[in-house]
PDB file of C-alpha atoms in Angstrom:
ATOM      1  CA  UNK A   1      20.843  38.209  -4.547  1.00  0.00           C
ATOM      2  CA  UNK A   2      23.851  36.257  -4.144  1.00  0.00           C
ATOM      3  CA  UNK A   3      22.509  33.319  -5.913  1.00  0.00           C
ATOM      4  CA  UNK A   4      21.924  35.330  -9.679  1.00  0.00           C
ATOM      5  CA  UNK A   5      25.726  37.191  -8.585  1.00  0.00           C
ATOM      6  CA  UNK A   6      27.529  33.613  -8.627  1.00  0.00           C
ATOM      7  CA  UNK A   7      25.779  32.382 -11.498  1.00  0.00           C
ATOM      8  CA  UNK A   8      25.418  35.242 -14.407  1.00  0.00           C
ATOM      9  CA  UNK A   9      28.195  33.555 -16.618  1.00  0.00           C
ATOM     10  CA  UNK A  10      26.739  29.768 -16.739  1.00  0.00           C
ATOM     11  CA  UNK A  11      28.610  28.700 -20.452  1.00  0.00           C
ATOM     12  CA  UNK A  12      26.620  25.442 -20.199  1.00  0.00           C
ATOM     13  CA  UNK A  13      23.410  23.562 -18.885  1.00  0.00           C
ATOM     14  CA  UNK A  14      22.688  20.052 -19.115  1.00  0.00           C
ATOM     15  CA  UNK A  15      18.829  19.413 -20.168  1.00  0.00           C
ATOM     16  CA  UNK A  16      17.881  16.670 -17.343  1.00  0.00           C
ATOM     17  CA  UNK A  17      15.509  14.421 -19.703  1.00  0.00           C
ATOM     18  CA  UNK A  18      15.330  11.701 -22.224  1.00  0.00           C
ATOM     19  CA  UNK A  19      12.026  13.254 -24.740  1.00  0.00           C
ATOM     20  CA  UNK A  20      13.268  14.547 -27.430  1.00  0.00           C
ATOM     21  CA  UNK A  21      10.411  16.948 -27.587  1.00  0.00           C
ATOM     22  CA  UNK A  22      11.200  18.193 -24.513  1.00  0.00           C
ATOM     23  CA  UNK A  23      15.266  18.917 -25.230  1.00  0.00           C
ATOM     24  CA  UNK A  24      13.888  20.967 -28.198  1.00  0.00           C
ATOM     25  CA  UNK A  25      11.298  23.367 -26.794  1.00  0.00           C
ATOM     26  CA  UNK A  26      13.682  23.849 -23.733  1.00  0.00           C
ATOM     27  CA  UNK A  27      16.506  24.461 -26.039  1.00  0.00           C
ATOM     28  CA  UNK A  28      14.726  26.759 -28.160  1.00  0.00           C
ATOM     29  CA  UNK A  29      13.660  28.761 -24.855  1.00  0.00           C
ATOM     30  CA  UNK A  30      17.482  28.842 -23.709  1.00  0.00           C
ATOM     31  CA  UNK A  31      19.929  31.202 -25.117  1.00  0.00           C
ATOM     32  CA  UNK A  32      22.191  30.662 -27.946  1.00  0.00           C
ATOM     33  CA  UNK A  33      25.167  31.346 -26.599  1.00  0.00           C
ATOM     34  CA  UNK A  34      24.430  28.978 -23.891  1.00  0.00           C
ATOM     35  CA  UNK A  35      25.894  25.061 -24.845  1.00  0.00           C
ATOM     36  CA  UNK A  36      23.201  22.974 -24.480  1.00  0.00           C
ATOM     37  CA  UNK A  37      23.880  19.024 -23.593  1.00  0.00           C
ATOM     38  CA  UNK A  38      21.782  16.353 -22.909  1.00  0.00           C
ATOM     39  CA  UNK A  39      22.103  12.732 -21.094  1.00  0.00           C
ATOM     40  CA  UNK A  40      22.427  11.535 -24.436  1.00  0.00           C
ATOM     41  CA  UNK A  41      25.880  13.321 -25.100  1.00  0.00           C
ATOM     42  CA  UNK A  42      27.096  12.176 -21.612  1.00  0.00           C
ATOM     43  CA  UNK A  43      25.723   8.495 -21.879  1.00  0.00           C
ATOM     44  CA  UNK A  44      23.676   9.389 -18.785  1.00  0.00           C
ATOM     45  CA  UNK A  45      20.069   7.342 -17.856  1.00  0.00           C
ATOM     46  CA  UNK A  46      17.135   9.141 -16.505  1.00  0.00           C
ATOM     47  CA  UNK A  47      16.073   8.454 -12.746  1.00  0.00           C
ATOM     48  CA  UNK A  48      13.293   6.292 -11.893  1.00  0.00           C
ATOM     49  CA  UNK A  49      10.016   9.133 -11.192  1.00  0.00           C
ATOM     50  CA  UNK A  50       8.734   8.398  -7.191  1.00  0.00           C
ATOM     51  CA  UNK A  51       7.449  12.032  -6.706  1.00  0.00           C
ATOM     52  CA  UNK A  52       3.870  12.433  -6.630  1.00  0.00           C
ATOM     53  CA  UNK A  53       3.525  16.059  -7.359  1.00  0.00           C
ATOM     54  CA  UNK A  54       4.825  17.618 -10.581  1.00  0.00           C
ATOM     55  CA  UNK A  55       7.094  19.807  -8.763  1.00  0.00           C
ATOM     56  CA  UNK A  56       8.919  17.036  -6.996  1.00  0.00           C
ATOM     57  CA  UNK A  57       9.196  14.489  -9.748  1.00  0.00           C
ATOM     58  CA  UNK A  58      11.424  17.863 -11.870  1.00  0.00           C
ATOM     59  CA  UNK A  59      13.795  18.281  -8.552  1.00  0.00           C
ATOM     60  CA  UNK A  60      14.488  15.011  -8.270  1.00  0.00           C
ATOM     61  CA  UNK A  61      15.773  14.368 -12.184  1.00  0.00           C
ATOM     62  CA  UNK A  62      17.166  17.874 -12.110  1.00  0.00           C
ATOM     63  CA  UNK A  63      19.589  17.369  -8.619  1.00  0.00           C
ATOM     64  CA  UNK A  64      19.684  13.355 -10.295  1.00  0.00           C
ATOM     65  CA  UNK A  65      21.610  14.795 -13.495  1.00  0.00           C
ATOM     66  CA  UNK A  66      23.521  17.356 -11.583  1.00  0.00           C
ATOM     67  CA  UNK A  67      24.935  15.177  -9.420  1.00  0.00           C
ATOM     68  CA  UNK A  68      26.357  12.890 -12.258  1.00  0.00           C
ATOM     69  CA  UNK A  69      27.613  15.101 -14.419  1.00  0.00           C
ATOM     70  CA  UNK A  70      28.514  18.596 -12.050  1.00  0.00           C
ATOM     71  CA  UNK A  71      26.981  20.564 -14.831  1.00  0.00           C
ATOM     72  CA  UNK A  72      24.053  23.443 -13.717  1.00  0.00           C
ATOM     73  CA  UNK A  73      21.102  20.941 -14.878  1.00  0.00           C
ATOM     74  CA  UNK A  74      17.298  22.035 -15.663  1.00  0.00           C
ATOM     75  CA  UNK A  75      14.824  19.193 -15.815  1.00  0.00           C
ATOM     76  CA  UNK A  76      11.058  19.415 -16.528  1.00  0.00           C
ATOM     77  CA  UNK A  77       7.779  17.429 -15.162  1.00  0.00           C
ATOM     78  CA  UNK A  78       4.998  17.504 -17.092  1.00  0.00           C
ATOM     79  CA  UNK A  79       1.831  16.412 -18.023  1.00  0.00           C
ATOM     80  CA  UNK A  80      -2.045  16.387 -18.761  1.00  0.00           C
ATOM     81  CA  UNK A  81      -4.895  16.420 -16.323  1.00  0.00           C
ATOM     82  CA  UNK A  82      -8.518  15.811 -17.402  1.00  0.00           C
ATOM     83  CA  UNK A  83     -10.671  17.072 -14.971  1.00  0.00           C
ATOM     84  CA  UNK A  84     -13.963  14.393 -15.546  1.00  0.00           C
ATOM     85  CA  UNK A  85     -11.040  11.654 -15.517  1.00  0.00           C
ATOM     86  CA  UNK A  86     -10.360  12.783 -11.875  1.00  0.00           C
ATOM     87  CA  UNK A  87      -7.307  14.597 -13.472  1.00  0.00           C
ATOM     88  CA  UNK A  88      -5.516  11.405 -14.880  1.00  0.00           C
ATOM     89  CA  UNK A  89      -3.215  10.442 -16.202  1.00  0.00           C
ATOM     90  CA  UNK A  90      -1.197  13.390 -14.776  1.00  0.00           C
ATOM     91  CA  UNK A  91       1.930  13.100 -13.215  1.00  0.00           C
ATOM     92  CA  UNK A  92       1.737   9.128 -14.804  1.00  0.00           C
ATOM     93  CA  UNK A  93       0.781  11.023 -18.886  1.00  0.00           C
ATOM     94  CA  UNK A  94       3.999   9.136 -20.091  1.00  0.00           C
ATOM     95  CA  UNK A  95       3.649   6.262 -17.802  1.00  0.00           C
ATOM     96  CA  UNK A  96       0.340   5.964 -19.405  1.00  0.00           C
ATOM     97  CA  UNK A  97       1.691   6.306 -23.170  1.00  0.00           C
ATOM     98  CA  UNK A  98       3.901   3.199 -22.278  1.00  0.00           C
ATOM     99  CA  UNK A  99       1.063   1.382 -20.795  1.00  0.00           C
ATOM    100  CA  UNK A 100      -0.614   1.556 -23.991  1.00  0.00           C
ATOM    101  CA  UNK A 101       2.294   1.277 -26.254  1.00  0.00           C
ATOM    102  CA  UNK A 102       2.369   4.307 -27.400  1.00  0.00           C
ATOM    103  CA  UNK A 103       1.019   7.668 -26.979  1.00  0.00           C
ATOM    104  CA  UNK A 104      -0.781   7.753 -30.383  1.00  0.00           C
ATOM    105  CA  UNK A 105      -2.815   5.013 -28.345  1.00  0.00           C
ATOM    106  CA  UNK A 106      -2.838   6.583 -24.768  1.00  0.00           C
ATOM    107  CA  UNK A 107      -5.013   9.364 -26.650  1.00  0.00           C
ATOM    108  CA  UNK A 108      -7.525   7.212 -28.397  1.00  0.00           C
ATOM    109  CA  UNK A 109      -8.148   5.730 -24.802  1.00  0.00           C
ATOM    110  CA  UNK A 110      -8.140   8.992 -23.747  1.00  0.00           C
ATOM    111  CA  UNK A 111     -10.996   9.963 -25.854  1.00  0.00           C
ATOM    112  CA  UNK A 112     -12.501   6.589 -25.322  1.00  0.00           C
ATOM    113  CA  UNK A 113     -12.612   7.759 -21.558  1.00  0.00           C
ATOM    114  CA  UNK A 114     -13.821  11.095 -22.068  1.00  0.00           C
ATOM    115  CA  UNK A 115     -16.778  10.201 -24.201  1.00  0.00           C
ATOM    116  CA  UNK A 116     -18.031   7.959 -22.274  1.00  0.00           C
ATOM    117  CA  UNK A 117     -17.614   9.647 -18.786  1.00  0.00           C
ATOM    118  CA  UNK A 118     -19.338  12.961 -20.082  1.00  0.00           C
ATOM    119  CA  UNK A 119     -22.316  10.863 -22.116  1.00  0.00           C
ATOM    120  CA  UNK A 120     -23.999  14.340 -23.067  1.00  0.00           C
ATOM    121  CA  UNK A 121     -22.607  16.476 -20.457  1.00  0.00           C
ATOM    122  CA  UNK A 122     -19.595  18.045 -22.679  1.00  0.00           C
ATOM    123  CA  UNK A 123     -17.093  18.190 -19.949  1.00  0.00           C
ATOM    124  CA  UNK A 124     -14.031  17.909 -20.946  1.00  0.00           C
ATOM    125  CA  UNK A 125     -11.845  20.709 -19.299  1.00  0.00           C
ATOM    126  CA  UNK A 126      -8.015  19.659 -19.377  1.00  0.00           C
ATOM    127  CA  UNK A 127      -4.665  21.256 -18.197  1.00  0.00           C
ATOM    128  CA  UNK A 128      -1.564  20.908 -18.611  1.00  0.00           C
ATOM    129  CA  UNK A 129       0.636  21.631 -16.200  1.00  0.00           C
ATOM    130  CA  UNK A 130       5.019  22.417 -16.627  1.00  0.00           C
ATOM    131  CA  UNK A 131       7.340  21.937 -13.676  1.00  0.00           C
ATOM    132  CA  UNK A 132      10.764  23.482 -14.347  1.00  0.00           C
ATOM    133  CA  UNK A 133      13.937  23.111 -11.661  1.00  0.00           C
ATOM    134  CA  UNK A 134      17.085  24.745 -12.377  1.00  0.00           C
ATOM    135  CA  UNK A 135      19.974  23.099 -10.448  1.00  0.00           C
ATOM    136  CA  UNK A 136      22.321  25.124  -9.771  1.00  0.00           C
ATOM    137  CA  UNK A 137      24.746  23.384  -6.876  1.00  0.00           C
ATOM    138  CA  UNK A 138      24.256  20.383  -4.912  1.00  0.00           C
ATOM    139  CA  UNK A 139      21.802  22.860  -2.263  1.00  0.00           C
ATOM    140  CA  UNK A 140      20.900  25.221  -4.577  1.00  0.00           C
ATOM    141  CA  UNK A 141      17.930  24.954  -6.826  1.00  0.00           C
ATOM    142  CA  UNK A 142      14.728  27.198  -8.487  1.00  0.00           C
ATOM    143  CA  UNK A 143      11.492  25.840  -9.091  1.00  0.00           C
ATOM    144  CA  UNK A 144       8.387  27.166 -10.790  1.00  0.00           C
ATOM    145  CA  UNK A 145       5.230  25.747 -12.090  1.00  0.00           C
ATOM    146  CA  UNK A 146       3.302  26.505 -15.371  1.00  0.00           C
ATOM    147  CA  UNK A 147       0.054  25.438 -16.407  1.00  0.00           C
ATOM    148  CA  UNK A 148      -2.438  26.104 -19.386  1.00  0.00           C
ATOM    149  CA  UNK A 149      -6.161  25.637 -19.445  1.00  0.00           C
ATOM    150  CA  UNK A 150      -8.179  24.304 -22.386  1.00  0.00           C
ATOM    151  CA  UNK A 151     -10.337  20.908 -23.676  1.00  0.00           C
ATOM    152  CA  UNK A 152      -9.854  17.587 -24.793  1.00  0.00           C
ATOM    153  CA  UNK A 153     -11.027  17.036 -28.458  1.00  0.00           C
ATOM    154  CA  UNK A 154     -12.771  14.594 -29.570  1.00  0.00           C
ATOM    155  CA  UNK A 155     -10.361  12.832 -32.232  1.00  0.00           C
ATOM    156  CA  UNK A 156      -6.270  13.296 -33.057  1.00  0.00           C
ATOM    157  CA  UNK A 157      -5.886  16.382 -34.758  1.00  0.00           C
ATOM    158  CA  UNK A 158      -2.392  17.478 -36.517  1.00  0.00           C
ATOM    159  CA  UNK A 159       0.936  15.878 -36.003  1.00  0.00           C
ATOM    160  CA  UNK A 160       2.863  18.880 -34.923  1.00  0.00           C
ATOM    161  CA  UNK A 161       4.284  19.159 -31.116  1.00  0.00           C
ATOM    162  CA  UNK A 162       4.603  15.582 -29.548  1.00  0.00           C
ATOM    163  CA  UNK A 163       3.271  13.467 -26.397  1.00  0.00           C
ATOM    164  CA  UNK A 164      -0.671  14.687 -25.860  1.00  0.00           C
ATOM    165  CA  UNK A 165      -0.325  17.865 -28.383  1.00  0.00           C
ATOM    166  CA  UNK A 166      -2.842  16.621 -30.573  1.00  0.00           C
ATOM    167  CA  UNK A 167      -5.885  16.082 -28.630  1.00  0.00           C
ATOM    168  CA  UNK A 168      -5.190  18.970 -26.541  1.00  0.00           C
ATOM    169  CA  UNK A 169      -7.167  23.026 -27.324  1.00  0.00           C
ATOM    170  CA  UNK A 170      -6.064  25.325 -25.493  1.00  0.00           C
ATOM    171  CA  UNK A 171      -8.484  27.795 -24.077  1.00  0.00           C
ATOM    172  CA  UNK A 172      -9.589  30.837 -26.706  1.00  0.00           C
ATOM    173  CA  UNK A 173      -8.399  28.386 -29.355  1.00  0.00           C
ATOM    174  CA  UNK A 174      -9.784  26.192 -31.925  1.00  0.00           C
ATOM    175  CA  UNK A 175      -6.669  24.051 -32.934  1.00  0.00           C
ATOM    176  CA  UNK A 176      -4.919  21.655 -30.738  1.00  0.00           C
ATOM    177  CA  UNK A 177      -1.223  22.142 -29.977  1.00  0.00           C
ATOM    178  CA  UNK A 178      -0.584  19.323 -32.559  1.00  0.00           C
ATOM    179  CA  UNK A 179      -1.977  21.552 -35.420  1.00  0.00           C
ATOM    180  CA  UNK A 180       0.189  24.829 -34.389  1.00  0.00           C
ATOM    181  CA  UNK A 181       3.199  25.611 -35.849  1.00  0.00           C
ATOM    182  CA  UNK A 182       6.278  24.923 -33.553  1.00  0.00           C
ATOM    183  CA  UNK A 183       7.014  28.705 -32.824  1.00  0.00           C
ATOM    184  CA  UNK A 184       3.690  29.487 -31.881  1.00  0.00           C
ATOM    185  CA  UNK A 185       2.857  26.634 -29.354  1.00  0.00           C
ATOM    186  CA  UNK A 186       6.285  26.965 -28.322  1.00  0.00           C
ATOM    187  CA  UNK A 187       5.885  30.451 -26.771  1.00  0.00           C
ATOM    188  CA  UNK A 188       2.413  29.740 -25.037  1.00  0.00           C
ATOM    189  CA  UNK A 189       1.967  26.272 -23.665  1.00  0.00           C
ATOM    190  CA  UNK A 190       2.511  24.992 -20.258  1.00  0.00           C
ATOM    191  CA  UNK A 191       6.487  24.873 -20.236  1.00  0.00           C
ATOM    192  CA  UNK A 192       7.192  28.552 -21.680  1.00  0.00           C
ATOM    193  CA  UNK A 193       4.607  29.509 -18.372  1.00  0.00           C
ATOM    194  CA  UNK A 194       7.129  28.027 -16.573  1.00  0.00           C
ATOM    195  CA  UNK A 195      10.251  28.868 -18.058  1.00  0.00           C
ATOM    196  CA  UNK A 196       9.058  32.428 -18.211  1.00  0.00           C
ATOM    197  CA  UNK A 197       8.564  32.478 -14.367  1.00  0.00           C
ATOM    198  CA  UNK A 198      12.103  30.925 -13.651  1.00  0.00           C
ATOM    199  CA  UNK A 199      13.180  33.438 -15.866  1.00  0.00           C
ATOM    200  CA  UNK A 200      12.214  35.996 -14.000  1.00  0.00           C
ATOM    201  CA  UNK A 201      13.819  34.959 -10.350  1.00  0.00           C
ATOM    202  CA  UNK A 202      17.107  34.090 -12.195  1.00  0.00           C
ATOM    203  CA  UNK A 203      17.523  35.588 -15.436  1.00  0.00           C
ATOM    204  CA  UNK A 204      21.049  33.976 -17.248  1.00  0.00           C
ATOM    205  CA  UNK A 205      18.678  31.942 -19.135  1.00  0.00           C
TER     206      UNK A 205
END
């Protein structure tokens, strides 16, 4: 595949996004000898988010940040979907953190919401879903989703991870991504599902 031939020796890759959380799991996922940089090194502001799919909000930062700075760019969309909340907030999780102030307060709403849609019905399935684009040239991109099944608890537990960690369980667990330890919610949640499936098409990662 041409595409993996002209690519094998990328020395750098710009991490398309502003969350700090973010620029560390994907960095941590990336190899070493691989520079990482970030629109904070290059002074760089995010693009405003019109998709309305996961998929196409991560093409549109990732070709954004490629075409300002002419450096092979990945950029992530991702968020939380609730299914009794008619899987909100979703592509709008950090539009709804800055509604509320905060995120700290988007998830006691959250749980607000929860409780009283289920009353004694317990259902409070949850995903959350990853989507990764790799940028490689102005016409050439990769994109994959990830997602990861699980529940909504029913308080803020643990202040590991960031964004919705702590009020999230994944499925077969009893802990929410906040109480993990970095490594270990690192290598299972929603983005290394992605990042393991771009891997996979293109592997210089």
């Amino acid at each position: 595949m041409k595409l993996l031939d002209k690519n094998k020796n990328i020395k750098k890759i710009l991490i398309g996004t502003h969350n700090k959380g973010k620029i560390r799991e994907i960095s941590y996922l990336i190899k070493n000898k691989i520079k990482k940089i970030t629109p904070f090194d290059l002074g760089i502001k995010s693009p405003r988010e019109t998709g309305k799919t996961f998929k196409q909000n991560a093409e549109l930062k990732a070709k954004f940040f490629y075409n300002k700075s002419k450096i092979v760019s990945i950029s992530d969309d991702s968020g939380l979907s609730i299914k009794c909340l008619d899987n909100k907030p979703g592509i709008y999780s950090a539009r709804w953190a800055k509604k509320y102030g905060s995120f700290q307060n988007a998830m006691k709403r959250i749980i607000q919401l929860v409780h009283h849609k289920n009353n004694k019905k317990n259902n409070n399935k949850a995903t959350f879903f990853c989507a990764l684009t790799l940028q490689l040239t102005n016409k050439k991109k990769i994109s994959v989703l990830g997602k990861i099944d699980g529940s909504i608890s029913n308080k803020i537990i643990g202040t590991k991870g960031f964004g919705y960690d702590p009020i999230f369980i994944p499925k077969g667990y009893k802990k929410t991504f906040g109480q993990m330890s970095k490594r270990k919610k690192i290598l299972m949640d929603h983005r290394f599902i992605a990042f393991k499936k771009l891997k996979a098409k293109i592997n210089i990662l």
